[in-house]
Amino acid sequence: MADLDYEKMSGFFKALGNPTRLRIVKELTEGEKCVGEVESSIRVSQANVSQHLTILKAHGIVDCRKEGNARCYYLRQTDLIKKILKLIESKEA
Amino acid sequence: MADLDYEKMSGFFKALGNPTRLRIVKELTEGEKCVGEVESSIRVSQANVSQHLTILKAHGIVDCRKEGNARCYYLRQTDLIKKILKLIESKEA
DNA sequence: TTAATATATTCTAATATTCATATATAATCA
DNA sequence: TGATTATATATGAATATTAGAATATATTAA
């Protein structure tokens, strides 16, 4: 196996290593949502949601598209993310 | 599904969200190693390795046992960790 | 064009992380 | 016992993260 890019790999974990971002990601496993929808479902300020989405996007976890004056965010690799979350959720303490 | 503990889950990701800790974890997927062995394989100072191992232990990722005056660290859930790492490693950019 | 809506960005203060240095502890050996 | 080996912990400086407040931008509606 070739050398792993630990910086990049750890960056992925780091992006998920914040409770608010994890909640956002979990919301998006249900499907694409715009910022306002995420904001109201997790009850975090619009600015903060936007900041976290920017971080998730920078790490390649989400992407977005415009729709009117809204921006719809979605997971880039839904299956991968779902599998990982499932593994962690099933992990006993 | 019951409410998820996002603090705890994100703590798990956060623990893996550092390149040095990820390298340590990767080393331990090969089997139990004592601090000195980890130190020489990843070339990080003893104190720093110890600090990172303490963090990994606090998040339930590793545990350790004494053997003489050495301490052997091992993954608590080897299969789970291996599965997760494999998923991430196979993920395209 | 102006107003309203949706989202992003900038700035700041509080807090957390990281690594290095120095020191402490604990087990083994002579 | 004292010396050595292996590991852990305390401290501090540099840096990063976080959330909130204020403001900016972009799209749509009037």
Short mmCIF file of C-alpha atoms (C1' of nucleotides) in Angstrom, two decimals:
data_model
loop_
_atom_site.label_atom_id
_atom_site.label_comp_id
_atom_site.label_asym_id
_atom_site.label_seq_id
_atom_site.Cartn_x
_atom_site.Cartn_y
_atom_site.Cartn_z
CA MET A 1 0.00 0.00 0.00
CA ALA A 2 1.39 3.40 -0.93
CA ASP A 3 2.10 5.96 1.71
CA LEU A 4 -1.04 7.36 3.14
CA ASP A 5 -1.75 11.03 3.18
CA TYR A 6 -2.22 11.42 6.89
CA GLU A 7 -2.74 15.15 6.65
CA LYS A 8 -5.66 14.68 4.34
CA MET A 9 -7.11 11.68 6.12
CA SER A 10 -6.91 13.35 9.49
CA GLY A 11 -8.46 16.45 7.94
CA PHE A 12 -11.49 14.37 7.07
CA PHE A 13 -11.81 13.13 10.64
CA LYS A 14 -11.18 16.59 12.01
CA ALA A 15 -14.01 17.98 9.93
CA LEU A 16 -16.35 15.46 11.53
CA GLY A 17 -14.81 16.08 14.93
CA ASN A 18 -17.15 18.83 15.99
CA PRO A 19 -20.62 18.14 17.35
CA THR A 20 -22.33 20.83 15.33
CA ARG A 21 -20.73 19.71 12.10
CA LEU A 22 -21.61 16.13 12.86
CA ARG A 23 -25.22 17.09 13.39
CA ILE A 24 -25.22 18.96 10.10
CA VAL A 25 -23.78 15.93 8.33
CA LYS A 26 -26.39 13.73 9.96
CA GLU A 27 -29.12 16.05 8.72
CA LEU A 28 -27.73 15.81 5.23
CA THR A 29 -27.83 12.02 5.28
CA GLU A 30 -31.57 12.56 4.96
CA GLY A 31 -31.00 14.40 1.73
CA GLU A 32 -30.08 17.76 0.35
CA LYS A 33 -31.00 20.76 2.50
CA CYS A 34 -30.55 24.46 2.18
CA VAL A 35 -28.84 26.52 4.87
CA GLY A 36 -32.08 27.76 6.38
CA GLU A 37 -33.45 24.25 6.71
CA VAL A 38 -30.32 23.09 8.49
CA GLU A 39 -30.43 26.18 10.67
CA SER A 40 -33.94 25.46 11.87
CA SER A 41 -33.49 21.74 12.34
CA ILE A 42 -30.41 21.97 14.47
CA ARG A 43 -31.07 25.37 16.00
CA VAL A 44 -27.75 27.01 15.43
CA SER A 45 -27.36 30.53 14.08
CA GLN A 46 -27.33 31.05 10.33
CA ALA A 47 -23.81 32.48 10.40
CA ASN A 48 -22.50 29.54 12.36
CA VAL A 49 -24.19 26.97 10.12
CA SER A 50 -22.67 28.71 7.14
CA GLN A 51 -19.23 28.68 8.74
CA HIS A 52 -19.43 24.98 9.46
CA LEU A 53 -20.72 24.19 5.98
CA THR A 54 -17.76 26.05 4.56
CA ILE A 55 -15.42 23.84 6.57
CA LEU A 56 -17.23 20.69 5.48
CA LYS A 57 -17.01 21.83 1.88
CA ALA A 58 -13.31 22.57 2.20
CA HIS A 59 -12.77 18.99 3.32
CA GLY A 60 -14.77 17.59 0.43
CA ILE A 61 -17.54 16.27 2.62
CA VAL A 62 -20.33 18.37 1.19
CA ASP A 63 -20.94 20.38 -1.92
CA CYS A 64 -23.68 22.79 -2.86
CA ARG A 65 -25.70 24.14 -5.71
CA LYS A 66 -27.72 27.28 -6.08
CA GLU A 67 -31.46 27.22 -6.26
CA GLY A 68 -32.98 30.63 -6.47
CA ASN A 69 -31.35 32.61 -3.73
CA ALA A 70 -30.95 29.55 -1.56
CA ARG A 71 -28.02 27.20 -1.49
CA CYS A 72 -28.66 23.51 -1.25
CA TYR A 73 -25.99 21.47 0.44
CA TYR A 74 -25.59 17.76 -0.01
CA LEU A 75 -23.13 15.04 0.94
CA ARG A 76 -20.61 14.31 -1.75
CA GLN A 77 -20.33 10.64 -0.84
CA THR A 78 -23.53 9.79 0.89
CA ASP A 79 -22.98 6.05 1.04
CA LEU A 80 -19.48 6.37 2.44
CA ILE A 81 -20.61 8.79 5.11
CA LYS A 82 -23.61 6.68 6.02
CA LYS A 83 -21.46 3.58 6.35
CA ILE A 84 -18.97 5.33 8.57
CA LEU A 85 -21.63 6.86 10.78
CA LYS A 86 -23.36 3.52 11.09
CA LEU A 87 -20.15 1.86 12.19
CA ILE A 88 -19.51 4.50 14.82
CA GLU A 89 -23.08 4.55 16.04
CA SER A 90 -23.09 0.82 16.51
CA LYS A 91 -19.87 0.93 18.46
CA GLU A 92 -20.41 0.23 22.13
CA ALA A 93 -18.94 2.69 24.59
CA MET B 1 -33.15 5.42 16.67
CA ALA B 2 -32.52 7.14 19.97
CA ASP B 3 -30.85 10.53 20.10
CA LEU B 4 -27.25 10.28 19.22
CA ASP B 5 -24.55 11.50 21.51
CA TYR B 6 -22.94 13.96 19.17
CA GLU B 7 -20.44 15.09 21.74
CA LYS B 8 -19.12 11.61 22.16
CA MET B 9 -19.28 10.69 18.51
CA SER B 10 -17.52 13.84 17.44
CA GLY B 11 -14.96 13.22 20.17
CA PHE B 12 -14.13 9.95 18.49
CA PHE B 13 -13.60 11.67 15.16
CA LYS B 14 -11.67 14.46 16.78
CA ALA B 15 -9.28 11.98 18.34
CA LEU B 16 -8.52 10.65 14.88
CA GLY B 17 -8.38 14.15 13.47
CA ASN B 18 -4.68 14.68 13.99
CA PRO B 19 -2.06 13.30 11.63
CA THR B 20 0.24 12.06 14.36
CA ARG B 21 -2.53 10.29 16.22
CA LEU B 22 -3.76 8.77 12.98
CA ARG B 23 -0.27 7.43 12.30
CA ILE B 24 -0.12 5.98 15.78
CA VAL B 25 -3.47 4.29 15.27
CA LYS B 26 -2.32 2.96 11.92
CA GLU B 27 0.77 1.50 13.59
CA LEU B 28 -1.42 -0.21 16.13
CA THR B 29 -3.54 -1.84 13.45
CA GLU B 30 -0.46 -4.03 12.97
CA GLY B 31 -0.74 -5.15 16.57
CA GLU B 32 0.10 -4.12 20.06
CA LYS B 33 3.16 -1.89 20.46
CA CYS B 34 4.90 -0.26 23.39
CA VAL B 35 5.54 3.46 23.49
CA GLY B 36 9.17 3.15 22.45
CA GLU B 37 8.26 1.09 19.41
CA VAL B 38 5.71 3.64 18.30
CA GLU B 39 8.22 6.41 18.96
CA SER B 40 10.83 4.89 16.68
CA SER B 41 8.45 3.89 13.91
CA ILE B 42 6.83 7.27 13.52
CA ARG B 43 9.76 9.38 14.68
CA VAL B 44 8.01 11.62 17.14
CA SER B 45 9.36 12.42 20.58
CA GLN B 46 8.56 10.06 23.44
CA ALA B 47 6.73 12.76 25.36
CA ASN B 48 4.62 13.64 22.37
CA VAL B 49 3.76 10.01 21.60
CA SER B 50 2.76 9.58 25.20
CA GLN B 51 0.57 12.67 25.09
CA HIS B 52 -1.21 11.47 21.98
CA LEU B 53 -1.68 7.99 23.38
CA THR B 54 -3.26 9.54 26.46
CA ILE B 55 -5.76 11.33 24.23
CA LEU B 56 -6.52 8.17 22.25
CA LYS B 57 -7.04 6.31 25.49
CA ALA B 58 -9.35 9.00 26.85
CA HIS B 59 -11.53 8.55 23.79
CA GLY B 60 -11.63 4.79 24.17
CA ILE B 61 -9.68 4.12 21.02
CA VAL B 62 -6.73 2.42 22.66
CA ASP B 63 -5.99 0.76 25.95
CA CYS B 64 -2.77 -0.44 27.47
CA ARG B 65 -1.25 -3.02 29.76
CA LYS B 66 2.01 -3.11 31.63
CA GLU B 67 4.76 -5.46 30.64
CA GLY B 68 7.86 -5.01 32.75
CA ASN B 69 8.56 -1.34 32.74
CA ALA B 70 7.10 -0.90 29.30
CA ARG B 71 3.53 -0.14 28.43
CA CYS B 72 1.91 -1.94 25.55
CA TYR B 73 -0.82 -0.08 23.74
CA TYR B 74 -3.41 -1.74 21.59
CA LEU B 75 -6.58 -0.84 19.73
CA ARG B 76 -9.69 -1.52 21.72
CA GLN B 77 -11.79 -2.31 18.67
CA THR B 78 -9.36 -3.34 16.03
CA ASP B 79 -11.90 -4.51 13.50
CA LEU B 80 -13.99 -1.38 13.77
CA ILE B 81 -10.96 0.86 13.36
CA LYS B 82 -9.66 -1.15 10.45
CA LYS B 83 -13.01 -1.00 8.70
CA ILE B 84 -13.26 2.73 9.13
CA LEU B 85 -9.72 3.36 7.96
CA LYS B 86 -10.26 1.14 4.97
CA LEU B 87 -13.36 3.07 3.99
CA ILE B 88 -11.56 6.38 4.23
CA GLU B 89 -8.46 5.16 2.45
CA SER B 90 -10.51 3.88 -0.45
CA LYS B 91 -12.37 7.13 -0.76
CA GLU B 92 -11.36 9.07 -3.83
CA ALA B 93 -10.37 12.68 -3.41
"C1'" DT C 1 -34.67 50.87 -8.52
"C1'" DT C 2 -35.62 49.63 -3.75
"C1'" DA C 3 -36.83 46.19 -0.42
"C1'" DA C 4 -36.78 41.64 1.22
"C1'" DT C 5 -34.74 37.17 1.63
"C1'" DA C 6 -30.98 33.87 1.94
"C1'" DT C 7 -26.42 33.19 2.69
"C1'" DA C 8 -21.45 34.41 3.35
"C1'" DT C 9 -17.71 36.91 5.38
"C1'" DT C 10 -15.08 39.56 8.70
"C1'" DC C 11 -13.69 40.52 13.22
"C1'" DT C 12 -13.13 39.48 17.97
"C1'" DA C 13 -12.75 37.24 22.46
"C1'" DA C 14 -12.66 32.97 24.76
"C1'" DT C 15 -10.97 28.64 24.70
"C1'" DA C 16 -8.50 24.54 23.03
"C1'" DT C 17 -4.70 22.19 20.78
"C1'" DT C 18 -0.06 21.27 19.83
"C1'" DC C 19 4.70 20.54 20.64
"C1'" DA C 20 8.91 21.14 23.22
"C1'" DT C 21 11.32 21.28 27.49
"C1'" DA C 22 11.99 19.84 31.87
"C1'" DT C 23 10.90 16.89 35.43
"C1'" DA C 24 8.64 12.97 37.80
"C1'" DT C 25 7.48 8.16 38.44
"C1'" DA C 26 7.95 3.28 38.24
"C1'" DA C 27 10.18 -1.04 37.14
"C1'" DT C 28 14.38 -3.47 36.49
"C1'" DC C 29 19.31 -4.22 36.89
"C1'" DA C 30 23.98 -4.13 38.96
"C1'" DT D 1 21.04 0.43 47.64
"C1'" DG D 2 21.87 3.44 43.30
"C1'" DA D 3 21.76 3.52 38.25
"C1'" DT D 4 19.28 2.68 34.15
"C1'" DT D 5 15.32 2.21 31.31
"C1'" DA D 6 10.64 3.22 29.94
"C1'" DT D 7 7.01 6.10 30.31
"C1'" DA D 8 4.13 9.95 32.13
"C1'" DT D 9 3.16 14.57 33.54
"C1'" DA D 10 3.58 19.66 34.20
"C1'" DT D 11 4.42 23.98 32.17
"C1'" DG D 12 4.46 27.36 28.73
"C1'" DA D 13 4.44 29.53 24.07
"C1'" DA D 14 2.59 29.45 19.53
"C1'" DT D 15 -1.23 28.54 17.01
"C1'" DA D 16 -5.97 26.98 15.93
"C1'" DT D 17 -10.86 26.60 16.79
"C1'" DT D 18 -15.15 28.27 18.16
"C1'" DA D 19 -19.33 31.13 18.44
"C1'" DG D 20 -21.38 35.57 18.26
"C1'" DA D 21 -21.99 40.15 16.35
"C1'" DA D 22 -21.92 43.00 12.67
"C1'" DT D 23 -21.73 43.55 7.97
"C1'" DA D 24 -21.54 42.24 3.04
"C1'" DT D 25 -23.24 39.96 -1.06
"C1'" DA D 26 -26.45 37.93 -4.19
"C1'" DT D 27 -30.94 36.74 -5.74
"C1'" DT D 28 -35.69 37.63 -6.09
"C1'" DA D 29 -39.89 40.49 -5.58
"C1'" DA D 30 -42.34 44.81 -5.79
#
